[in-house]
Coordinates of C-alpha atoms in Angstrom, one line a residue:
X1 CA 97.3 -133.5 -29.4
X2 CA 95.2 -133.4 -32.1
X3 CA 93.4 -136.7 -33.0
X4 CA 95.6 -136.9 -36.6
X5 CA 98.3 -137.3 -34.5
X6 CA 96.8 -140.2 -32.1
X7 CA 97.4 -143.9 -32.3
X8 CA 94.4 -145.5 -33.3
X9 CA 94.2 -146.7 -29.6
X10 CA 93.8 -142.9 -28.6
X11 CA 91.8 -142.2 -31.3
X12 CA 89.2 -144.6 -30.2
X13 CA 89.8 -143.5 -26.7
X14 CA 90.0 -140.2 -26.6
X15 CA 88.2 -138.8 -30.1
X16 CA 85.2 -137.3 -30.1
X17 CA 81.6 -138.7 -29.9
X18 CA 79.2 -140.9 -30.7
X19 CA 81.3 -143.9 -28.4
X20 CA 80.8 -147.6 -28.5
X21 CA 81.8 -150.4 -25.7
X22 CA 81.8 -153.8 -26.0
X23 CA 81.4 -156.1 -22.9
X24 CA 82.0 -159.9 -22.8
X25 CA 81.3 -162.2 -19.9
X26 CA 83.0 -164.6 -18.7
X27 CA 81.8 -168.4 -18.4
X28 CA 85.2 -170.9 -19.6
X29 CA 84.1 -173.3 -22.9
X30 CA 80.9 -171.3 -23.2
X31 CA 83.1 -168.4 -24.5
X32 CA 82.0 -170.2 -27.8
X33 CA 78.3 -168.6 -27.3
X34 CA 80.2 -165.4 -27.4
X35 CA 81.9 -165.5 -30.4
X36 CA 78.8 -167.0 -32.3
X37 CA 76.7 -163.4 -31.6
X38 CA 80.0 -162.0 -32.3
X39 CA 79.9 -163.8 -35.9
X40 CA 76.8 -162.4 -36.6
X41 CA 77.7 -158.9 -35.8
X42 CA 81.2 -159.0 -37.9
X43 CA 79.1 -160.4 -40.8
X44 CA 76.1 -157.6 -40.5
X45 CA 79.9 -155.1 -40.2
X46 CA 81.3 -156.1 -43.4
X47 CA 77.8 -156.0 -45.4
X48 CA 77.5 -152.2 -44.8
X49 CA 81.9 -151.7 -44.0
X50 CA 83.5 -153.8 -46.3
X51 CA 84.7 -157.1 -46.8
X52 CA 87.9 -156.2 -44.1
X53 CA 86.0 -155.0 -41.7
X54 CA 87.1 -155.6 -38.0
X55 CA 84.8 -155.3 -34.5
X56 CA 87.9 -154.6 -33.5
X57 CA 88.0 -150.9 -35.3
X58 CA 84.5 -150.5 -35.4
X59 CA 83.9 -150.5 -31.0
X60 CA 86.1 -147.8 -29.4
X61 CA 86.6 -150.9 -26.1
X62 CA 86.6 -154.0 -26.0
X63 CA 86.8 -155.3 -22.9
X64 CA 86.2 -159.0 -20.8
X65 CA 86.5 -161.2 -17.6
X66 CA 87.8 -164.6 -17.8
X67 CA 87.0 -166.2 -21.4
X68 CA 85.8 -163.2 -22.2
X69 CA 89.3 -161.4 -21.7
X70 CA 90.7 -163.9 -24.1
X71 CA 88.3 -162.8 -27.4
X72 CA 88.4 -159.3 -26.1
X73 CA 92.4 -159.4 -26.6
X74 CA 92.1 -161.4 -30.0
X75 CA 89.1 -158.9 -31.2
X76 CA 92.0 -155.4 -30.1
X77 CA 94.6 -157.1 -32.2
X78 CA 92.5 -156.9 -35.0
X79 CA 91.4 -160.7 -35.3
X80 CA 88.5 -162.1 -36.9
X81 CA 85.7 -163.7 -35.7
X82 CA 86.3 -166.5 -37.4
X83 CA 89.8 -167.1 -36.0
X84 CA 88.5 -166.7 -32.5
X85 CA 86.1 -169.5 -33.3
X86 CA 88.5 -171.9 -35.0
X87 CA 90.4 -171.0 -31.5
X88 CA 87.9 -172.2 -29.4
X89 CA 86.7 -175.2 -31.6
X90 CA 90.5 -176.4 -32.2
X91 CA 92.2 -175.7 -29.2
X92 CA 90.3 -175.8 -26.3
X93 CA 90.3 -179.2 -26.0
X94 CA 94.0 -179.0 -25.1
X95 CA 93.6 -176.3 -22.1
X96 CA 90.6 -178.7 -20.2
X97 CA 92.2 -181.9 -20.7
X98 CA 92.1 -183.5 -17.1
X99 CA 95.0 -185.7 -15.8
X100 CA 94.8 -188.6 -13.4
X101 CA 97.6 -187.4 -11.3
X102 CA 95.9 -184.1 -11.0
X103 CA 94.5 -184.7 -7.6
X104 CA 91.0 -182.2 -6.7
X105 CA 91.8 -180.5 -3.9
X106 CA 95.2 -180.9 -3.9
X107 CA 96.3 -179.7 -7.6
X108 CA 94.2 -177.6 -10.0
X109 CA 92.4 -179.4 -12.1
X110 CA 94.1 -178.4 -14.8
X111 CA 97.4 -177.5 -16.5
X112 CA 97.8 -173.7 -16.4
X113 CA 101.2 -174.0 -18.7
X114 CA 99.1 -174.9 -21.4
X115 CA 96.5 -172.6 -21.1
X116 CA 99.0 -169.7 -21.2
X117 CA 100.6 -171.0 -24.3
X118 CA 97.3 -171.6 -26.1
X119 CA 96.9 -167.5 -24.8
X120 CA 100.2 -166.6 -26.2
X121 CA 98.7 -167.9 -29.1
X122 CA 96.5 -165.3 -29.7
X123 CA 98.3 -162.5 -28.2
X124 CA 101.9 -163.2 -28.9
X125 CA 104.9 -161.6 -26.8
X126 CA 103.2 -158.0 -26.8
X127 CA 102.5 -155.4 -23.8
X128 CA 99.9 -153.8 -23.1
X129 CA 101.0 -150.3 -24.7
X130 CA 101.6 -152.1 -27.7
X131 CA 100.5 -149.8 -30.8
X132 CA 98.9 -153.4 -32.1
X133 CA 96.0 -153.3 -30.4
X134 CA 94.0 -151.3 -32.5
X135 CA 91.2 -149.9 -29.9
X136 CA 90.3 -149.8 -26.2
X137 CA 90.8 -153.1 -24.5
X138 CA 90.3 -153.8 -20.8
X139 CA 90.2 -157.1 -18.9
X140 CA 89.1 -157.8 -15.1
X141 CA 90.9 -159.6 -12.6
X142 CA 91.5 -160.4 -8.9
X143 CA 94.6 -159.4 -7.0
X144 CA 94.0 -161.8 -4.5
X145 CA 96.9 -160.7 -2.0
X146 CA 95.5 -157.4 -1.7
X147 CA 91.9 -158.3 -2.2
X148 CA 91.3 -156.4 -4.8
X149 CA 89.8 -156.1 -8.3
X150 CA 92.0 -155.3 -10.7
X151 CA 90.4 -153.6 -14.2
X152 CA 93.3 -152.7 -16.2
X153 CA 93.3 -151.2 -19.6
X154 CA 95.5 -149.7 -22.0
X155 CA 94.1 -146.4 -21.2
X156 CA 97.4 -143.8 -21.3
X157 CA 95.3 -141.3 -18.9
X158 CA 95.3 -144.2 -16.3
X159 CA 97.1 -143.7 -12.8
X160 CA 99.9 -146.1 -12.6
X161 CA 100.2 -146.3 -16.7
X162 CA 103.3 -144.7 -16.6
X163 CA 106.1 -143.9 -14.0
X164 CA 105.2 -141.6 -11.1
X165 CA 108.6 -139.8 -9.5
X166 CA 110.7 -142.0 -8.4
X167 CA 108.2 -144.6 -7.5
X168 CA 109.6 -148.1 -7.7
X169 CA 106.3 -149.8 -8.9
X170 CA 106.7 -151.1 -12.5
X171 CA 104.1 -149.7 -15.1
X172 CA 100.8 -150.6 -16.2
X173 CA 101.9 -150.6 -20.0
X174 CA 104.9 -152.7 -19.5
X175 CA 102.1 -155.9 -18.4
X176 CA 102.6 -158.6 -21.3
X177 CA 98.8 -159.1 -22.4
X178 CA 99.6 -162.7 -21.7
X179 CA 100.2 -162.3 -18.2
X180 CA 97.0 -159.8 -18.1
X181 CA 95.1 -162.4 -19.7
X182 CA 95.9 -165.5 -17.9
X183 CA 95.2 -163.7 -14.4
X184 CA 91.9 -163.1 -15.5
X185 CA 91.3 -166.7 -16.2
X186 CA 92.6 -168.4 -13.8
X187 CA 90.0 -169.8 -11.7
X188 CA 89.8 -170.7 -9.0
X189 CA 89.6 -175.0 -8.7
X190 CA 90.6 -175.2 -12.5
X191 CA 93.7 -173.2 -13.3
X192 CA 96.7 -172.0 -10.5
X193 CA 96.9 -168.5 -10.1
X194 CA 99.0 -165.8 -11.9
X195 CA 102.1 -164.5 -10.6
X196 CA 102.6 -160.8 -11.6
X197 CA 105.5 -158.5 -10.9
X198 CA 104.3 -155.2 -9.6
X199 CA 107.0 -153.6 -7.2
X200 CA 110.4 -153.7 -8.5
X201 CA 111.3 -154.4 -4.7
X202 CA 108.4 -156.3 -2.9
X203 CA 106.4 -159.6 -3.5
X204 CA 104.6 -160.2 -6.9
X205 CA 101.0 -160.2 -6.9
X206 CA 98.6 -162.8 -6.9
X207 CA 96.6 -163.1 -9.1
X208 CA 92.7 -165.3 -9.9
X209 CA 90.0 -165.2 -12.4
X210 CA 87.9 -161.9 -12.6
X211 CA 84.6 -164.2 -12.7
X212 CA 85.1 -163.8 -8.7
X213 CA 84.7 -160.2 -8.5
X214 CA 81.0 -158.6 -9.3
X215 CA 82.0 -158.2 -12.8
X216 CA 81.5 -161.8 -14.5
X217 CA 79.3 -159.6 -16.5
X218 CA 81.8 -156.1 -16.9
X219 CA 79.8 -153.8 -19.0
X220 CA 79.0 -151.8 -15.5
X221 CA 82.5 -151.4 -14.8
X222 CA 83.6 -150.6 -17.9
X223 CA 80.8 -148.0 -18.4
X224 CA 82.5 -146.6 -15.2
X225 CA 85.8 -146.7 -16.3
X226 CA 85.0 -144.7 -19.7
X227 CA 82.7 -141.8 -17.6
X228 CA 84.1 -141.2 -14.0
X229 CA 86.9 -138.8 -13.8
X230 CA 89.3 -141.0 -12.0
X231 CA 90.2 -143.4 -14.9
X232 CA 90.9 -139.8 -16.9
X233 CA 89.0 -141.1 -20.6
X234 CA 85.6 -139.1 -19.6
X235 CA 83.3 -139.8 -22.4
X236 CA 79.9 -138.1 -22.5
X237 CA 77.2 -139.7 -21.2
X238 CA 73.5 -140.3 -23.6
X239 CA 71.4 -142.6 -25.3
X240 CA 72.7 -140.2 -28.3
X241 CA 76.8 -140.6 -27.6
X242 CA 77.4 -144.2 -25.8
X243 CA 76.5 -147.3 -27.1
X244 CA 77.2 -150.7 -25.0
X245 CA 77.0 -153.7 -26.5
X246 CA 77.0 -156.8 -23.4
X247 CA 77.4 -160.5 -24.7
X248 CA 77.0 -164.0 -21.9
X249 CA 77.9 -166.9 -22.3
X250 CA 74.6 -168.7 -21.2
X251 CA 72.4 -168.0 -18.1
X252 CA 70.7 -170.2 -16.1
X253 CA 69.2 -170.1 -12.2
X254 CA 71.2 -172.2 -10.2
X255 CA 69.6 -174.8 -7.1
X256 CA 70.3 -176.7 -4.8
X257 CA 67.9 -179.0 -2.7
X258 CA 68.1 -180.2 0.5
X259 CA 67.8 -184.1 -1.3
X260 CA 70.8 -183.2 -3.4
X261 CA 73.0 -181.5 -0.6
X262 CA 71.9 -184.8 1.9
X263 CA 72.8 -187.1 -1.6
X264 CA 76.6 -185.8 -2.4
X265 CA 79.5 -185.9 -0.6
X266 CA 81.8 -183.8 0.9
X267 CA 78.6 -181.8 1.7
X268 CA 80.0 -178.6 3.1
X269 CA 82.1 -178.2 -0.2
X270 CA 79.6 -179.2 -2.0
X271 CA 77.5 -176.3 0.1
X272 CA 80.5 -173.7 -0.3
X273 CA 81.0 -173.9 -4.0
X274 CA 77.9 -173.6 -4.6
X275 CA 77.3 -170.7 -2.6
X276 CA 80.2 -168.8 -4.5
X277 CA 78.4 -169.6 -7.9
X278 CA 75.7 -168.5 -7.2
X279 CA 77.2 -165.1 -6.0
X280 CA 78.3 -165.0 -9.1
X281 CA 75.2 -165.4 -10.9
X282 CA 74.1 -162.7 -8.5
X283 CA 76.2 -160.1 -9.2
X284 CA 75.4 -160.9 -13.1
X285 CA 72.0 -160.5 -12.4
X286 CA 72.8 -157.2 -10.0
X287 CA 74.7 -155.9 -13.3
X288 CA 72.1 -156.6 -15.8
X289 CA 69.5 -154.8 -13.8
X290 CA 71.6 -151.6 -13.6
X291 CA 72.5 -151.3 -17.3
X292 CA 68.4 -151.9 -18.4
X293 CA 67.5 -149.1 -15.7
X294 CA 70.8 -146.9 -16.3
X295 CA 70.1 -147.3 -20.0
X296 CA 67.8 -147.2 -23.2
X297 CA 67.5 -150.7 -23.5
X298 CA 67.0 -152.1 -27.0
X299 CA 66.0 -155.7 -26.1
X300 CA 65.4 -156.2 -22.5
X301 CA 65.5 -159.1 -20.8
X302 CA 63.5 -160.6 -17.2
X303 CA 65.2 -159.7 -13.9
X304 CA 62.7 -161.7 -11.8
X305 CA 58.6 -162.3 -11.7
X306 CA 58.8 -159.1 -9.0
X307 CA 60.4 -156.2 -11.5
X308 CA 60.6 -157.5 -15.1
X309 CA 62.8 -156.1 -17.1
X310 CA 62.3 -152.5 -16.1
X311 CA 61.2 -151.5 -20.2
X312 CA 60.5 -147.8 -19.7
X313 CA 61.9 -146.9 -16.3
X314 CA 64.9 -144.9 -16.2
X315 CA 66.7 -142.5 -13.6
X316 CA 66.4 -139.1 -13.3
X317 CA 67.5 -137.5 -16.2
X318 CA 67.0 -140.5 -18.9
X319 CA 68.6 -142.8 -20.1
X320 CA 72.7 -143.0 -19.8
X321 CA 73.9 -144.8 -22.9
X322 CA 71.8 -147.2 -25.6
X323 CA 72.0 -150.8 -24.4
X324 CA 71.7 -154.1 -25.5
X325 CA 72.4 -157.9 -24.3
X326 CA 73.3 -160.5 -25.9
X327 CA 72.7 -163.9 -24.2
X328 CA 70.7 -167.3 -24.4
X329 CA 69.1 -169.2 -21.5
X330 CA 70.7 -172.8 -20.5
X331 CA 67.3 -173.8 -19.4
X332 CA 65.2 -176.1 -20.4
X333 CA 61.9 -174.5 -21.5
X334 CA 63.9 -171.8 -23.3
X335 CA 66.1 -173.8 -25.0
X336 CA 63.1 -176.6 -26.6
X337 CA 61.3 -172.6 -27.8
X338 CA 64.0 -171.2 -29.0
X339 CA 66.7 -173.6 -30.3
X340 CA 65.7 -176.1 -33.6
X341 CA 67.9 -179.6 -32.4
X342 CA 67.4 -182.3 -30.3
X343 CA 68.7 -182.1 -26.8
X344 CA 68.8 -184.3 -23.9
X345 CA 68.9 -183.0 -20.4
X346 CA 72.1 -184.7 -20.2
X347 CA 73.1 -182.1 -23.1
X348 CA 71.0 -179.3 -20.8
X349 CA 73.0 -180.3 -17.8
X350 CA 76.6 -180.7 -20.0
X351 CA 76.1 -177.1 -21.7
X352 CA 76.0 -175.4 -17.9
X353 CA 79.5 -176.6 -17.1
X354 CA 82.8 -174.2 -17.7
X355 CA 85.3 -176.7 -18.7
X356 CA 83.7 -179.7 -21.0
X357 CA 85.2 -179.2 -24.5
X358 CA 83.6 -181.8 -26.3
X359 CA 80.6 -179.4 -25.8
X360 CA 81.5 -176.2 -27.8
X361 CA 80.1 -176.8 -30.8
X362 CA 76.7 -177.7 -30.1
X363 CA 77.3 -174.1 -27.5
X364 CA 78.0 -172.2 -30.5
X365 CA 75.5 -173.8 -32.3
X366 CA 73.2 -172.3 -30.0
X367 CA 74.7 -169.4 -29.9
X368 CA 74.6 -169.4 -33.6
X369 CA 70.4 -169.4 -34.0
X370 CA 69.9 -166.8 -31.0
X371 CA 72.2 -164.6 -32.7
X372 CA 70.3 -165.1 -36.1
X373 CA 67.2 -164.0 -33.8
X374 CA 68.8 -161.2 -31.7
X375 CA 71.6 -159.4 -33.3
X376 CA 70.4 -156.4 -35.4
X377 CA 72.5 -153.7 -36.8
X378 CA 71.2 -150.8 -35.6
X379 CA 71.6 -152.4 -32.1
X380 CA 75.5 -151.3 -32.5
X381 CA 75.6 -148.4 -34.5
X382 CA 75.1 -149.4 -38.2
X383 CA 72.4 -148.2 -40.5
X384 CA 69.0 -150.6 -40.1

């Protein structure tokens, strides 16, 4: 097909080169960190695009875990910024509303019902074929019943987007994006899973939040997903034809001391869950290292005291994309040096959690003045 005859999906897909991805973390309420580096890129778009200007036409995939699935979706459809952040400000206060007779341990902590309304919200009724999504979108999730990621896009060339025979499995494009969506953020403690149909004839899947997989952070996957010839899209590879664009939600190094194990209760939970953050947080940091070392990296950040952030050092053959990261620090010295406000530690210790509401606007506020400081336009394609 010739690309005058491609959806704008396929266009973005499948035209030619110069490519650019766009990654977004996961990380619940923080999502609002997110979306303020993303308001600082849309404006920088429209100064040099035009006044309509969307990220949405302007990255070739978009693509997110958890939170970040959500803004992914809304930025595919064509949304602004600026809706995405009157989303977060107005009406995430409704999904992490606690009730008494939620019971931890017993019942997720919250109401999953709501959170896929507030989703359908910003993605409507469609599928995931739908010619409404304007670009590339992809989302992580868990298939917990098989134990498997799931990274799921609306990539034509994919193996199970369409019918195969006379296989009984029901296609990829026929997944409501709402579905998609809410399996990615259903985590685990705060939502119930997802319930997806796959076999026309066997038990739906099961499906949790993508921010259990390695790819809380899913620039590396996605990179894979757009180069290796399995997923069929195949884009070249060079500092001069990919750009990736990664964006957190706030990083921070997570402890625990023998005096605060001994001091809380339940101390084995206590022990396990925070074991399995800080898995997380490894395999963000696992994730960050290979895109700075697999990449040209425009504005590096630390790994650790041992390798730095591996400025200059690249594997045989250069550099396989330019890269940047967008991100701040939720820890204390970073925050007093970087951020003009006053803030308790109780604020310090407030902004690390996933699900406090009443926090996303000093979070974006952050978010806000690093992006002010970060975000430069030649970082995703536009002229300096």
């Amino acid at each position: 097909m010739s690309e005058n005859t491609l959806c704008k999906r396929d266009q973005h897909l499948f035209g030619p080169s110069p490519k650019r991805l766009l990654a977004l973390d996961g990380g619940g309420v923080r999502g609002a960190i997110s979306v303020a580096f993303l308001e600082e890129m849309e404006r920088l778009l429209r100064r040099q695009k035009g006044a309509n200007a969307r990220l949405g036409d302007w990255f070739d995939l978009v693509g997110g875990t958890s939170t970040g699935a959500i803004i992914a979706g809304a930025l595919a459809l064509g949304h602004s910024t600026q809706q995405i952040e009157e989303f977060y400000r107005h009406r995430a206060k409704l999904v992490f509303r606690s009730s008494v007779g939620r019971i931890p341990g017993v019942r997720s902590r919250f109401n999953a019902e709501v959170l896929s309304a507030e989703i359908e919200r910003v993605v409507g009724d469609e599928t995931l074929d739908s010619t409404n999504l304007i670009t590339g979108f992809a989302l992580v999730t868990k298939r917990v019943d098989t134990g498997s990621p799931w990274v799921i896009s609306n990539n034509r060339n994919a193996k199970y987007w369409d019918k195969q025979g006379d296989g009984a499995f029901i296609p990829n494009r026929k997944y409501r994006l709402a579905n998609l969506v809410r399996a990615s953020t259903a985590a685990p403690f705060y939502f119930d899973p997802e319930i997806i149909s796959i076999h026309e004839d066997q038990p739906s899947g099961l499906f949790i939040d993508g921010g259990v997989t390695p790819y809380n952070n899913p620039s590396f996957i996605l990179f894979l997903m757009v180069t290796l010839k399995a997923y069929g899209i195949c884009w070249e590879t060079g500092a001069d034809k990919l750009t990736i664009v990664s964006i957190g939600t706030g990083s921070y190094r997570r402890t625990l001391s023998e005096k605060g194990l001994m001091l809380g209760l339940l101390k084995p939970i206590k022990l396990a869950y925070h074991a399995l953050s800080s898995l997380v947080d490894d395999g963000q940091t696992e994730v960050l290292t290979l895109m700075q070392w697999l990449g040209q990296s425009l504005m590096p950040w630390p790994i650790n005291r041992e390798i730095g952030t591996l400025a200059g050092e690249n594997p045989p053959g250069g550099p396989q994309f330019r890269f940047v990261r967008y991100d701040v620090r939720l820890e204390e010295d970073w925050l007093r040096e970087n951020f003009k406000g006053k803030l308790s530690d109780r604020d310090i210790h407030d902004l690390r959690a996933m699900d406090k509401a009443k926090n996303i606007p000093l979070a974006y506020e952050i978010g806000r003045q690093a992006a002010e400081k970060q975000v430069r336009p030649e970082h995703f394609g536009l002229d300096p």
